[in-house]
């Protein structure tokens, strides 16, 4: 039972990383003329993910963590709606959301490296802490947003950071996965 749950978690992490890699590559190769339609698509995807998350909450056991996740899903739905309705500043909303994602992912990476990789005796667990700190710094850079004058450059920068984040996620999974069946 527990191995099935852990294998589902592993598969979900790998699939999320693959989807983020594809999204990052699409953001990098997207011509400037198509950036608004890509951002609109991102808003629609955020809204769909939020709706799926709310349905997942309705099917859950209603524990504290499920309420926290519901709050996150509702905030993601609001952000997706804002991106779809207000096209002018929608890239900035997406970049702020991704900055928040990078910071949270970096903190989770540091915690996972310390709690799991160090305790399991993995060599090189300090690299995960360095990568987590890099994610936090990149998230802060997206918040500071020095590319605000160039819509295209901001879009490409977020694409590069999406790729980096997904690669760090894959590395984290490889490093902290000590469980053998």
PDB file of C-alpha atoms in Angstrom:
ATOM      1  CA  UNK A   1       0.000   0.000   0.000  1.00  0.00           C
ATOM      2  CA  UNK A   2       2.660   2.537   0.981  1.00  0.00           C
ATOM      3  CA  UNK A   3       4.884   1.572  -1.956  1.00  0.00           C
ATOM      4  CA  UNK A   4       1.960   2.127  -4.342  1.00  0.00           C
ATOM      5  CA  UNK A   5       1.399   5.591  -2.873  1.00  0.00           C
ATOM      6  CA  UNK A   6       5.091   6.436  -3.090  1.00  0.00           C
ATOM      7  CA  UNK A   7       5.269   5.180  -6.669  1.00  0.00           C
ATOM      8  CA  UNK A   8       2.281   7.380  -7.570  1.00  0.00           C
ATOM      9  CA  UNK A   9       4.089  10.339  -5.981  1.00  0.00           C
ATOM     10  CA  UNK A  10       7.228   9.508  -7.964  1.00  0.00           C
ATOM     11  CA  UNK A  11       5.275   9.203 -11.222  1.00  0.00           C
ATOM     12  CA  UNK A  12       3.429  12.465 -10.539  1.00  0.00           C
ATOM     13  CA  UNK A  13       6.694  14.285  -9.869  1.00  0.00           C
ATOM     14  CA  UNK A  14       8.241  12.950 -13.072  1.00  0.00           C
ATOM     15  CA  UNK A  15       5.160  13.891 -15.131  1.00  0.00           C
ATOM     16  CA  UNK A  16       5.043  17.394 -13.616  1.00  0.00           C
ATOM     17  CA  UNK A  17       8.717  17.845 -14.476  1.00  0.00           C
ATOM     18  CA  UNK A  18       8.172  16.683 -18.054  1.00  0.00           C
ATOM     19  CA  UNK A  19       5.217  19.051 -18.477  1.00  0.00           C
ATOM     20  CA  UNK A  20       7.274  21.942 -17.053  1.00  0.00           C
ATOM     21  CA  UNK A  21      10.175  21.118 -19.394  1.00  0.00           C
ATOM     22  CA  UNK A  22       7.822  21.209 -22.379  1.00  0.00           C
ATOM     23  CA  UNK A  23       6.282  24.482 -21.155  1.00  0.00           C
ATOM     24  CA  UNK A  24       9.733  26.019 -20.677  1.00  0.00           C
ATOM     25  CA  UNK A  25      10.859  24.977 -24.158  1.00  0.00           C
ATOM     26  CA  UNK A  26       7.638  26.360 -25.667  1.00  0.00           C
ATOM     27  CA  UNK A  27       8.219  29.642 -23.831  1.00  0.00           C
ATOM     28  CA  UNK A  28      11.748  29.843 -25.196  1.00  0.00           C
ATOM     29  CA  UNK A  29      10.880  29.124 -28.834  1.00  0.00           C
ATOM     30  CA  UNK A  30       7.638  31.124 -28.896  1.00  0.00           C
ATOM     31  CA  UNK A  31       7.790  34.099 -31.290  1.00  0.00           C
ATOM     32  CA  UNK A  32       6.975  37.502 -29.815  1.00  0.00           C
ATOM     33  CA  UNK A  33       3.712  37.749 -31.766  1.00  0.00           C
ATOM     34  CA  UNK A  34       2.289  34.650 -30.058  1.00  0.00           C
ATOM     35  CA  UNK A  35       3.193  35.547 -26.468  1.00  0.00           C
ATOM     36  CA  UNK A  36      -0.276  36.978 -25.640  1.00  0.00           C
ATOM     37  CA  UNK A  37      -1.992  33.785 -26.821  1.00  0.00           C
ATOM     38  CA  UNK A  38       0.483  31.660 -24.807  1.00  0.00           C
ATOM     39  CA  UNK A  39      -0.303  33.726 -21.722  1.00  0.00           C
ATOM     40  CA  UNK A  40      -4.041  33.325 -22.321  1.00  0.00           C
ATOM     41  CA  UNK A  41      -3.487  29.586 -22.627  1.00  0.00           C
ATOM     42  CA  UNK A  42      -1.549  29.628 -19.350  1.00  0.00           C
ATOM     43  CA  UNK A  43      -4.494  31.397 -17.683  1.00  0.00           C
ATOM     44  CA  UNK A  44      -6.922  28.790 -18.999  1.00  0.00           C
ATOM     45  CA  UNK A  45      -4.633  25.981 -17.809  1.00  0.00           C
ATOM     46  CA  UNK A  46      -4.401  27.580 -14.350  1.00  0.00           C
ATOM     47  CA  UNK A  47      -8.187  27.763 -14.196  1.00  0.00           C
ATOM     48  CA  UNK A  48      -8.599  24.114 -15.238  1.00  0.00           C
ATOM     49  CA  UNK A  49      -5.980  22.963 -12.710  1.00  0.00           C
ATOM     50  CA  UNK A  50      -7.758  24.954  -9.999  1.00  0.00           C
ATOM     51  CA  UNK A  51     -11.103  23.366 -10.858  1.00  0.00           C
ATOM     52  CA  UNK A  52      -9.542  19.883 -10.785  1.00  0.00           C
ATOM     53  CA  UNK A  53      -7.958  20.729  -7.418  1.00  0.00           C
ATOM     54  CA  UNK A  54     -11.317  21.840  -5.989  1.00  0.00           C
ATOM     55  CA  UNK A  55     -12.927  18.606  -7.189  1.00  0.00           C
ATOM     56  CA  UNK A  56     -10.035  16.709  -5.622  1.00  0.00           C
ATOM     57  CA  UNK A  57     -10.736  18.533  -2.352  1.00  0.00           C
ATOM     58  CA  UNK A  58     -14.419  17.538  -2.505  1.00  0.00           C
ATOM     59  CA  UNK A  59     -13.312  13.910  -2.746  1.00  0.00           C
ATOM     60  CA  UNK A  60     -10.759  14.177   0.106  1.00  0.00           C
ATOM     61  CA  UNK A  61     -10.977  13.484   3.841  1.00  0.00           C
ATOM     62  CA  UNK A  62     -11.105  17.213   4.746  1.00  0.00           C
ATOM     63  CA  UNK A  63      -7.952  17.321   6.865  1.00  0.00           C
ATOM     64  CA  UNK A  64      -6.010  20.523   7.560  1.00  0.00           C
ATOM     65  CA  UNK A  65      -3.648  19.923   4.645  1.00  0.00           C
ATOM     66  CA  UNK A  66      -6.617  19.562   2.300  1.00  0.00           C
ATOM     67  CA  UNK A  67      -7.919  22.961   3.450  1.00  0.00           C
ATOM     68  CA  UNK A  68      -4.509  24.493   2.769  1.00  0.00           C
ATOM     69  CA  UNK A  69      -4.481  22.916  -0.684  1.00  0.00           C
ATOM     70  CA  UNK A  70      -8.030  24.155  -1.320  1.00  0.00           C
ATOM     71  CA  UNK A  71      -6.899  27.686  -0.491  1.00  0.00           C
ATOM     72  CA  UNK A  72      -4.032  27.310  -2.960  1.00  0.00           C
ATOM     73  CA  UNK A  73      -6.360  25.965  -5.655  1.00  0.00           C
ATOM     74  CA  UNK A  74      -8.797  28.845  -5.140  1.00  0.00           C
ATOM     75  CA  UNK A  75      -5.972  31.403  -5.341  1.00  0.00           C
ATOM     76  CA  UNK A  76      -4.721  29.721  -8.515  1.00  0.00           C
ATOM     77  CA  UNK A  77      -8.256  29.911  -9.947  1.00  0.00           C
ATOM     78  CA  UNK A  78      -8.440  33.615  -9.137  1.00  0.00           C
ATOM     79  CA  UNK A  79      -5.055  34.168 -10.787  1.00  0.00           C
ATOM     80  CA  UNK A  80      -6.146  32.203 -13.860  1.00  0.00           C
ATOM     81  CA  UNK A  81      -9.301  34.300 -14.079  1.00  0.00           C
ATOM     82  CA  UNK A  82      -7.288  37.521 -13.754  1.00  0.00           C
ATOM     83  CA  UNK A  83      -4.955  36.372 -16.528  1.00  0.00           C
ATOM     84  CA  UNK A  84      -7.908  35.589 -18.799  1.00  0.00           C
ATOM     85  CA  UNK A  85      -9.848  38.775 -18.079  1.00  0.00           C
ATOM     86  CA  UNK A  86      -7.102  41.399 -17.827  1.00  0.00           C
ATOM     87  CA  UNK A  87      -4.809  40.816 -20.763  1.00  0.00           C
ATOM     88  CA  UNK A  88      -2.653  43.924 -20.226  1.00  0.00           C
ATOM     89  CA  UNK A  89      -0.762  42.889 -17.086  1.00  0.00           C
ATOM     90  CA  UNK A  90      -1.283  39.162 -17.331  1.00  0.00           C
ATOM     91  CA  UNK A  91       2.387  38.289 -17.927  1.00  0.00           C
ATOM     92  CA  UNK A  92       3.272  40.056 -14.704  1.00  0.00           C
ATOM     93  CA  UNK A  93       0.660  38.009 -12.833  1.00  0.00           C
ATOM     94  CA  UNK A  94       2.083  34.807 -14.328  1.00  0.00           C
ATOM     95  CA  UNK A  95       5.644  35.862 -13.482  1.00  0.00           C
ATOM     96  CA  UNK A  96       4.664  36.709  -9.889  1.00  0.00           C
ATOM     97  CA  UNK A  97       2.954  33.336  -9.532  1.00  0.00           C
ATOM     98  CA  UNK A  98       5.992  31.613 -10.889  1.00  0.00           C
ATOM     99  CA  UNK A  99       8.223  33.637  -8.555  1.00  0.00           C
ATOM    100  CA  UNK A 100       6.137  32.414  -5.619  1.00  0.00           C
ATOM    101  CA  UNK A 101       6.368  28.873  -7.002  1.00  0.00           C
ATOM    102  CA  UNK A 102      10.162  29.147  -7.269  1.00  0.00           C
ATOM    103  CA  UNK A 103      10.539  30.388  -3.706  1.00  0.00           C
ATOM    104  CA  UNK A 104       8.269  27.680  -2.278  1.00  0.00           C
ATOM    105  CA  UNK A 105       9.999  25.040  -4.412  1.00  0.00           C
ATOM    106  CA  UNK A 106      13.404  26.239  -3.246  1.00  0.00           C
ATOM    107  CA  UNK A 107      12.383  26.095   0.407  1.00  0.00           C
ATOM    108  CA  UNK A 108      10.905  22.615  -0.095  1.00  0.00           C
ATOM    109  CA  UNK A 109      14.102  21.565  -1.853  1.00  0.00           C
ATOM    110  CA  UNK A 110      16.230  22.705   1.090  1.00  0.00           C
ATOM    111  CA  UNK A 111      13.961  20.984   3.608  1.00  0.00           C
ATOM    112  CA  UNK A 112      13.885  17.756   1.572  1.00  0.00           C
ATOM    113  CA  UNK A 113      17.657  17.797   1.188  1.00  0.00           C
ATOM    114  CA  UNK A 114      18.183  18.219   4.886  1.00  0.00           C
ATOM    115  CA  UNK A 115      15.453  15.873   6.115  1.00  0.00           C
ATOM    116  CA  UNK A 116      15.655  13.063   3.562  1.00  0.00           C
ATOM    117  CA  UNK A 117      18.918  13.135   1.625  1.00  0.00           C
ATOM    118  CA  UNK A 118      21.158  13.855   4.603  1.00  0.00           C
ATOM    119  CA  UNK A 119      19.472  11.291   6.847  1.00  0.00           C
ATOM    120  CA  UNK A 120      19.536   8.603   4.179  1.00  0.00           C
ATOM    121  CA  UNK A 121      23.303   8.972   3.940  1.00  0.00           C
ATOM    122  CA  UNK A 122      23.328  10.196   0.364  1.00  0.00           C
ATOM    123  CA  UNK A 123      26.550  11.816  -0.745  1.00  0.00           C
ATOM    124  CA  UNK A 124      26.317  15.276  -2.263  1.00  0.00           C
ATOM    125  CA  UNK A 125      23.124  16.298  -0.481  1.00  0.00           C
ATOM    126  CA  UNK A 126      24.639  19.766  -0.073  1.00  0.00           C
ATOM    127  CA  UNK A 127      24.198  20.245  -3.823  1.00  0.00           C
ATOM    128  CA  UNK A 128      20.435  20.091  -3.322  1.00  0.00           C
ATOM    129  CA  UNK A 129      20.681  22.878  -0.758  1.00  0.00           C
ATOM    130  CA  UNK A 130      22.674  25.003  -3.211  1.00  0.00           C
ATOM    131  CA  UNK A 131      20.103  24.331  -5.958  1.00  0.00           C
ATOM    132  CA  UNK A 132      17.285  25.208  -3.525  1.00  0.00           C
ATOM    133  CA  UNK A 133      19.002  28.499  -2.686  1.00  0.00           C
ATOM    134  CA  UNK A 134      19.377  29.177  -6.419  1.00  0.00           C
ATOM    135  CA  UNK A 135      15.626  28.615  -6.877  1.00  0.00           C
ATOM    136  CA  UNK A 136      14.891  31.092  -4.084  1.00  0.00           C
ATOM    137  CA  UNK A 137      17.233  33.682  -5.640  1.00  0.00           C
ATOM    138  CA  UNK A 138      15.615  33.189  -9.055  1.00  0.00           C
ATOM    139  CA  UNK A 139      12.172  33.615  -7.475  1.00  0.00           C
ATOM    140  CA  UNK A 140      13.269  36.893  -5.905  1.00  0.00           C
ATOM    141  CA  UNK A 141      14.701  38.007  -9.259  1.00  0.00           C
ATOM    142  CA  UNK A 142      11.335  37.345 -10.891  1.00  0.00           C
ATOM    143  CA  UNK A 143       9.690  39.453  -8.146  1.00  0.00           C
ATOM    144  CA  UNK A 144      12.144  42.325  -8.600  1.00  0.00           C
ATOM    145  CA  UNK A 145      11.532  41.966 -12.329  1.00  0.00           C
ATOM    146  CA  UNK A 146      14.351  43.936 -13.994  1.00  0.00           C
ATOM    147  CA  UNK A 147      12.900  43.020 -17.413  1.00  0.00           C
ATOM    148  CA  UNK A 148       9.642  44.917 -16.888  1.00  0.00           C
ATOM    149  CA  UNK A 149      10.260  47.104 -19.929  1.00  0.00           C
ATOM    150  CA  UNK A 150      10.528  44.114 -22.290  1.00  0.00           C
ATOM    151  CA  UNK A 151       7.566  41.757 -22.469  1.00  0.00           C
ATOM    152  CA  UNK A 152       9.454  39.259 -24.627  1.00  0.00           C
ATOM    153  CA  UNK A 153      12.541  39.165 -22.422  1.00  0.00           C
ATOM    154  CA  UNK A 154      10.436  38.593 -19.294  1.00  0.00           C
ATOM    155  CA  UNK A 155       8.603  35.736 -21.033  1.00  0.00           C
ATOM    156  CA  UNK A 156      11.869  34.090 -22.113  1.00  0.00           C
ATOM    157  CA  UNK A 157      13.363  34.540 -18.620  1.00  0.00           C
ATOM    158  CA  UNK A 158      10.384  32.827 -17.028  1.00  0.00           C
ATOM    159  CA  UNK A 159      10.792  30.038 -19.610  1.00  0.00           C
ATOM    160  CA  UNK A 160      14.441  29.520 -18.623  1.00  0.00           C
ATOM    161  CA  UNK A 161      13.500  29.466 -14.951  1.00  0.00           C
ATOM    162  CA  UNK A 162      10.730  26.929 -15.631  1.00  0.00           C
ATOM    163  CA  UNK A 163      13.312  24.667 -17.265  1.00  0.00           C
ATOM    164  CA  UNK A 164      15.745  25.106 -14.369  1.00  0.00           C
ATOM    165  CA  UNK A 165      13.036  24.419 -11.805  1.00  0.00           C
ATOM    166  CA  UNK A 166      11.946  21.208 -13.518  1.00  0.00           C
ATOM    167  CA  UNK A 167      15.528  19.958 -13.779  1.00  0.00           C
ATOM    168  CA  UNK A 168      16.081  20.672 -10.071  1.00  0.00           C
ATOM    169  CA  UNK A 169      12.870  18.777  -9.312  1.00  0.00           C
ATOM    170  CA  UNK A 170      14.130  15.740 -11.213  1.00  0.00           C
ATOM    171  CA  UNK A 171      17.503  15.912  -9.466  1.00  0.00           C
ATOM    172  CA  UNK A 172      15.794  16.191  -6.084  1.00  0.00           C
ATOM    173  CA  UNK A 173      13.704  13.118  -6.827  1.00  0.00           C
ATOM    174  CA  UNK A 174      16.766  11.133  -7.868  1.00  0.00           C
ATOM    175  CA  UNK A 175      18.746  12.237  -4.812  1.00  0.00           C
ATOM    176  CA  UNK A 176      16.147  11.657  -2.120  1.00  0.00           C
ATOM    177  CA  UNK A 177      14.579   8.480  -3.451  1.00  0.00           C
ATOM    178  CA  UNK A 178      16.210   5.908  -1.163  1.00  0.00           C
ATOM    179  CA  UNK A 179      13.270   3.509  -1.026  1.00  0.00           C
ATOM    180  CA  UNK A 180      13.790   0.103  -2.577  1.00  0.00           C
ATOM    181  CA  UNK A 181      10.902  -2.357  -2.875  1.00  0.00           C
TER     182      UNK A 181
END
